[in-house]
């Protein structure tokens, strides 16, 4: 009886070792970790300056819109630091990027570029808003008529001279 227990112990040990070795071999062949390395990225810096004096513009909104292989890759927005810089290391190499810069009191700036492994530095010189282009009036070089901020239409009361400079219509005798 003792001999039978010893044989059963050896058989059980061999079966266990065989099962462990088969499971280990199967796991390494089929069920390995599916790690996909991150794509390479590049260092992109946008320097925002005032167009009329070249000084850095703090707190301007810099918006990155990246497209890769025809698909939207990223939409990111950040503010410039006191030196007028917005730096980013998240844009993939090979992406086509549109950068838009928005700041109060300045015209919007936009440019396109492709991200390379060397990175990219863009200088955005923001200008003061100019008058709207028209086919009827030559407005080139003229300042904007509308000032930045919320524009409200002022309507005077009927029959009174108000801020709009209108007067009540005159009655004609018959």
Rosetta silent file (secondary structure, phi, psi, omega in degrees, C-alpha in Angstrom):
SEQUENCE: XXXXXXXXXXXXXXXXXXXXXXXXXXXXXXXXXXXXXXXXXXXXXXXXXXXXXXXXXXXXXXXXXXXXXXXXXXXXXXXXXXXXXXXXXXXXXXXXXXXXXXXXXXXXXXXXXXXXXXXXXXXXXXXXXXXXXXXXXXXXXXXXXXXXXXXXXXXXXXXXXXXXXXXXXXXXXX
SCORE:     score description
SCORE:     0.000 S_00000001
   1 L     0.000  -40.067  178.800    0.000    0.000    0.000 S_00000001
   2 H   -65.082  -34.058  179.353    2.865    2.378    0.819 S_00000001
   3 H   -68.220  -37.046  178.772    4.407    1.561   -2.541 S_00000001
   4 H   -65.832  -41.106  178.772    1.149    2.470   -4.332 S_00000001
   5 H   -65.258  -37.630 -179.639    0.947    5.827   -2.548 S_00000001
   6 H   -66.597  -41.690  178.465    4.529    6.579   -3.516 S_00000001
   7 H   -64.057  -42.240  179.435    3.844    5.744   -7.179 S_00000001
   8 H   -63.519  -36.000  178.020    0.675    7.868   -7.181 S_00000001
   9 H   -64.436  -43.346  178.039    2.666   10.753   -5.718 S_00000001
  10 H   -65.919  -41.531  179.016    5.258   10.469   -8.496 S_00000001
  11 H   -63.687  -44.272  178.779    2.599   10.243  -11.177 S_00000001
  12 H   -63.300  -39.329  177.845    0.787   13.234   -9.755 S_00000001
  13 H   -65.512  -42.844  178.992    4.046   15.221   -9.626 S_00000001
  14 H   -65.288  -41.769  178.921    4.883   14.355  -13.256 S_00000001
  15 H   -64.237  -41.586  179.089    1.391   15.273  -14.464 S_00000001
  16 H   -63.992  -44.592  179.306    1.565   18.574  -12.596 S_00000001
  17 H   -63.637  -39.770  179.363    4.997   19.398  -14.046 S_00000001
  18 H   -65.435  -41.926 -179.773    3.821   18.524  -17.559 S_00000001
  19 H   -65.954  -40.242  179.414    0.705   20.675  -17.183 S_00000001
  20 H   -65.978  -43.217 -179.090    2.737   23.634  -15.871 S_00000001
  21 H   -67.504  -39.104  176.894    5.296   23.394  -18.677 S_00000001
  22 H   -64.840  -43.452 -179.780    2.579   23.140  -21.357 S_00000001
  23 H   -65.490  -39.610  179.867    0.708   26.118  -19.877 S_00000001
  24 H   -67.014  -41.998  178.607    3.886   28.192  -19.637 S_00000001
  25 H   -65.705  -40.867  179.800    4.837   27.409  -23.236 S_00000001
  26 H   -66.986  -36.678 -177.678    1.365   28.205  -24.528 S_00000001
  27 H   -68.031  -41.437 -177.874    1.232   31.449  -22.607 S_00000001
  28 H   -70.920  -28.341 -179.126    4.504   32.791  -23.985 S_00000001
  29 H   -80.482  -43.101 -170.665    3.550   31.951  -27.571 S_00000001
  30 H  -106.814  -33.554 -169.016   -0.037   33.204  -27.728 S_00000001
  31 L  -111.046   38.255  178.368   -0.819   35.408  -24.776 S_00000001
  32 L   -70.087  166.154 -179.504    2.100   37.833  -24.609 S_00000001
  33 L   -67.997  132.890 -178.346    1.584   41.430  -23.585 S_00000001
  34 L   -94.059   63.567 -178.776    0.195   43.550  -26.418 S_00000001
  35 L   -83.124  126.093  177.165    2.330   46.614  -25.709 S_00000001
  36 L  -113.203  118.894 -177.940    2.292   49.209  -28.472 S_00000001
  37 L   -65.805  149.801  179.352    4.986   51.868  -28.108 S_00000001
  38 L   -67.915  146.177  178.802    3.887   55.503  -28.200 S_00000001
  39 L   -68.791  154.295  179.246    4.437   57.342  -31.488 S_00000001
  40 L   -67.514  142.028  178.741    7.342   59.809  -31.592 S_00000001
  41 E  -119.047  166.992 -178.655    6.471   63.385  -30.683 S_00000001
  42 E  -128.738  158.287  179.007    8.191   66.708  -31.338 S_00000001
  43 E   -88.157  119.216 -179.893    8.768   69.907  -29.374 S_00000001
  44 E  -119.262  130.400  179.847    6.624   72.761  -30.757 S_00000001
  45 E  -124.890  131.198  173.927    6.925   76.352  -29.491 S_00000001
  46 E  -114.037  120.534  178.416    4.646   79.254  -30.428 S_00000001
  47 E  -103.681  119.626 -176.927    6.039   82.704  -29.585 S_00000001
  48 E  -105.594  124.471 -179.146    3.324   85.401  -29.538 S_00000001
  49 E  -127.452  154.483  171.715    4.415   89.030  -29.968 S_00000001
  50 E   -74.382  130.777 -174.896    2.683   92.357  -30.400 S_00000001
  51 L   -67.278  -29.387 -174.255    3.089   93.282  -34.047 S_00000001
  52 L   -85.755  -19.973  178.539    3.698   96.995  -33.492 S_00000001
  53 L  -135.877   -4.695  175.809    6.544   96.753  -30.935 S_00000001
  54 L    76.752    8.311  179.294    7.673   93.085  -30.820 S_00000001
  55 L   -79.712  148.737 -179.817    7.041   92.679  -27.078 S_00000001
  56 E   -66.043  147.653 -178.789    5.758   89.283  -25.830 S_00000001
  57 L  -110.719  114.452 -178.352    2.024   88.943  -25.288 S_00000001
  58 L   -85.150  148.527  172.396    1.022   87.150  -22.081 S_00000001
  59 L    66.745   27.973  173.749   -2.191   85.144  -21.639 S_00000001
  60 L   -85.232  143.236  179.205   -3.013   84.792  -25.344 S_00000001
  61 E   -81.927  124.535  177.455   -4.988   81.659  -26.283 S_00000001
  62 E  -114.809  119.634 -175.337   -3.011   79.285  -28.548 S_00000001
  63 E  -113.178  125.326  178.494   -5.143   76.543  -30.129 S_00000001
  64 E  -106.330  128.661  175.542   -3.567   73.489  -31.777 S_00000001
  65 E  -124.635  107.394 -175.705   -5.640   71.400  -34.205 S_00000001
  66 E  -105.303  138.867  176.866   -3.701   68.329  -35.386 S_00000001
  67 E  -127.541  130.484  179.058   -4.698   65.969  -38.212 S_00000001
  68 E  -132.686  127.981  179.916   -2.833   62.725  -38.932 S_00000001
  69 L    54.787   37.699  177.851   -3.615   60.330  -41.805 S_00000001
  70 L    78.611    2.313  179.936   -6.879   62.163  -42.517 S_00000001
  71 E  -115.882  146.099  176.433   -8.158   61.712  -38.964 S_00000001
  72 E   -64.554  125.474 -176.868   -8.434   64.287  -36.214 S_00000001
  73 E  -101.637  -41.082 -177.598   -5.550   63.635  -33.866 S_00000001
  74 E  -161.672  147.785  168.796   -5.776   66.361  -31.241 S_00000001
  75 E  -129.792  111.799 -175.731   -7.439   69.635  -30.295 S_00000001
  76 E  -130.965  143.784  177.111   -5.491   71.393  -27.577 S_00000001
  77 E  -131.169  139.198  176.177   -5.627   74.906  -26.152 S_00000001
  78 E  -147.920  163.475  179.853   -3.150   76.622  -23.872 S_00000001
  79 E  -102.746  153.193  177.981   -2.265   80.130  -22.720 S_00000001
  80 L   -78.798  151.175  178.918    1.049   81.893  -23.250 S_00000001
  81 L   -84.012 -178.382 -179.539    3.403   82.461  -20.324 S_00000001
  82 L   -60.212  -21.192  177.123    4.846   85.894  -19.326 S_00000001
  83 L   -88.152    3.144  179.347    7.495   85.477  -22.056 S_00000001
  84 L    79.063   16.982 -176.469    4.750   85.038  -24.680 S_00000001
  85 E  -106.963  144.193  170.793    5.573   81.348  -25.253 S_00000001
  86 E  -128.386  109.918 -176.705    3.315   78.316  -25.496 S_00000001
  87 E  -111.322  144.706 -176.979    5.399   75.108  -25.642 S_00000001
  88 E  -147.736  142.337  178.463    4.118   71.591  -26.231 S_00000001
  89 E  -120.638   22.293 -173.472    5.632   68.105  -26.563 S_00000001
  90 E  -105.305   -7.587 -175.711    2.468   66.145  -27.388 S_00000001
  91 E   -83.051  130.138 -177.262    2.128   66.538  -31.176 S_00000001
  92 E   -71.977  143.712  175.446    3.020   63.431  -33.184 S_00000001
  93 L   -64.177  132.986 -178.919    5.698   63.576  -35.855 S_00000001
  94 L    97.457   -5.080  179.186    4.028   63.616  -39.289 S_00000001
  95 L   -79.201  149.650  172.126    0.879   65.445  -38.149 S_00000001
  96 E   -98.801  122.851 -172.075   -0.464   68.459  -40.025 S_00000001
  97 E  -118.511  135.064  169.770   -1.156   71.187  -37.459 S_00000001
  98 E  -107.979  125.139  178.763   -3.201   74.382  -37.652 S_00000001
  99 E  -110.014  131.406  177.674   -2.295   76.910  -34.956 S_00000001
 100 E  -123.987  134.220  179.865   -4.679   79.728  -34.096 S_00000001
 101 E  -119.612  126.274 -178.548   -3.787   82.573  -31.704 S_00000001
 102 E  -126.017  130.733  177.639   -6.536   84.698  -30.124 S_00000001
 103 L  -146.448  144.820  178.858   -5.980   87.688  -27.818 S_00000001
 104 L   -61.748  133.143  177.053   -8.189   90.567  -26.691 S_00000001
 105 L    83.677    5.660 -178.833   -7.610   93.736  -28.724 S_00000001
 106 L  -132.337  154.759  174.656   -5.753   91.953  -31.552 S_00000001
 107 L   -71.044  149.954  178.963   -6.662   90.327  -34.846 S_00000001
 108 L   -69.973  140.984  179.032   -6.700   86.527  -34.866 S_00000001
 109 E  -114.525  140.166  176.941   -3.549   84.841  -36.208 S_00000001
 110 E  -146.557  146.424  175.508   -3.490   81.413  -37.886 S_00000001
 111 E  -154.004  159.935  178.284   -0.912   79.278  -39.671 S_00000001
 112 E  -119.129  149.521  173.563   -0.414   75.658  -40.821 S_00000001
 113 E  -161.541  163.109  175.697    2.671   73.436  -40.656 S_00000001
 114 E  -103.413  137.319 -178.570    3.758   69.796  -40.632 S_00000001
 115 L   -81.755  126.535  176.605    5.449   68.432  -37.505 S_00000001
 116 L  -111.801  170.449 -178.535    8.954   67.047  -38.114 S_00000001
 117 L   -64.025  -26.908 -179.975   11.287   65.201  -35.749 S_00000001
 118 L   -75.163  -15.358 -177.336   13.311   68.401  -35.245 S_00000001
 119 L    91.476 -171.098 -176.039   10.236   70.206  -33.892 S_00000001
 120 E  -152.469  142.171  172.134    8.920   73.605  -34.895 S_00000001
 121 E  -125.102  124.044 -178.190    9.071   77.187  -33.655 S_00000001
 122 E  -115.241  132.467  175.221    6.357   79.580  -34.851 S_00000001
 123 E  -107.338  119.900 -179.866    6.462   83.336  -34.289 S_00000001
 124 E  -108.430  113.696  177.202    2.993   84.942  -34.275 S_00000001
 125 E  -101.534  109.588 -176.175    3.017   88.728  -34.578 S_00000001
 126 E   -86.627  135.181 -179.858   -0.460   89.964  -33.699 S_00000001
 127 L  -106.203  160.214  173.780   -1.706   93.180  -35.290 S_00000001
 128 L   -68.181  150.787 -179.895   -4.397   95.594  -34.181 S_00000001
 129 L   -62.076  142.187  177.670   -7.764   94.978  -35.869 S_00000001
 130 E  -113.091  166.018  179.850   -8.223   96.741  -39.212 S_00000001
 131 L   -62.352  151.896 -177.725  -11.339   97.864  -41.019 S_00000001
 132 L   -68.344  141.956  179.435  -13.294   95.187  -42.846 S_00000001
 133 L   -72.986  136.301 -178.377  -12.423   94.645  -46.490 S_00000001
 134 L  -138.975  149.592  176.244  -15.144   95.825  -48.838 S_00000001
 135 L   -81.070  -13.391 -176.569  -15.601   95.914  -52.600 S_00000001
 136 L   -96.557  -29.785 -176.441  -17.263   99.337  -52.315 S_00000001
 137 L  -130.918  137.124  177.335  -14.808  101.197  -50.078 S_00000001
 138 L   -82.418  105.220 -177.676  -11.020  100.995  -49.902 S_00000001
 139 L  -105.979   11.743 -176.072  -10.363  100.274  -46.204 S_00000001
 140 L   -63.719  127.940  178.231   -6.772   99.075  -46.488 S_00000001
 141 L    84.508   -6.815 -179.585   -4.682  100.357  -43.587 S_00000001
 142 L   -84.557  145.484  177.214   -7.640  101.953  -41.773 S_00000001
 143 E   -70.921  160.952 -179.686   -8.322  101.012  -38.140 S_00000001
 144 L   -67.267  144.416  177.465  -11.417   99.014  -37.260 S_00000001
 145 L   -81.004  -29.394 -178.059  -14.640  100.924  -36.644 S_00000001
 146 L   -98.062  131.429 -179.376  -15.847   98.374  -34.129 S_00000001
 147 L   -90.666  153.795 -179.422  -13.862   98.069  -30.895 S_00000001
 148 L   -59.850  149.263  178.580  -13.185   94.720  -29.203 S_00000001
 149 L   118.254 -168.897 -178.388  -15.783   93.492  -26.751 S_00000001
 150 L   -80.458  129.922  179.612  -19.554   93.108  -26.770 S_00000001
 151 L  -103.461  125.071  179.285  -21.306   95.313  -29.286 S_00000001
 152 L  -117.669  140.436  177.659  -24.818   96.467  -28.392 S_00000001
 153 L   -85.821  124.540 -178.391  -27.232   98.239  -30.627 S_00000001
 154 L   -96.533  124.574  179.879  -28.552  101.414  -28.960 S_00000001
 155 L  -117.411  125.608  179.311  -32.155  102.288  -29.806 S_00000001
 156 L   -80.136  164.592  177.908  -33.596  105.668  -28.750 S_00000001
 157 L   -76.113  146.188  179.396  -37.136  106.214  -27.508 S_00000001
 158 L   -64.496  135.451  176.666  -39.673  107.305  -30.144 S_00000001
 159 L    85.945    0.243 -179.724  -40.173  111.066  -30.257 S_00000001
 160 L  -124.424  152.132  175.515  -37.015  111.903  -28.329 S_00000001
 161 L   -83.750  119.335 -175.301  -33.548  112.823  -29.396 S_00000001
 162 L  -118.726 -160.347 -177.790  -31.384  110.019  -28.119 S_00000001
 163 L   -67.450  -20.116 -179.082  -27.906  108.626  -28.406 S_00000001
 164 L   -84.458  -10.241  177.947  -28.568  107.672  -32.029 S_00000001
 165 L    79.928   17.571 -179.851  -29.170  111.278  -33.037 S_00000001
 166 L   -95.346  151.770  176.779  -32.632  110.649  -34.473 S_00000001
 167 L  -120.514  166.957  179.398  -35.564  112.956  -33.991 S_00000001
 168 L   -69.311  145.229  179.536  -39.299  112.403  -34.148 S_00000001
 169 L   -64.738  141.537 -179.329  -40.791  112.660  -37.649 S_00000001
 170 L   -80.733  146.358  177.371  -42.245  116.069  -38.472 S_00000001
 171 L   -93.396  142.253  179.008  -45.976  116.405  -39.269 S_00000001
 172 L  -106.221  134.089  177.604  -46.932  118.241  -42.422 S_00000001
 173 L   -72.683  150.486 -179.846  -50.011  120.502  -42.513 S_00000001
 174 L   -99.123    0.000    0.000  -52.665  119.747  -45.149 S_00000001
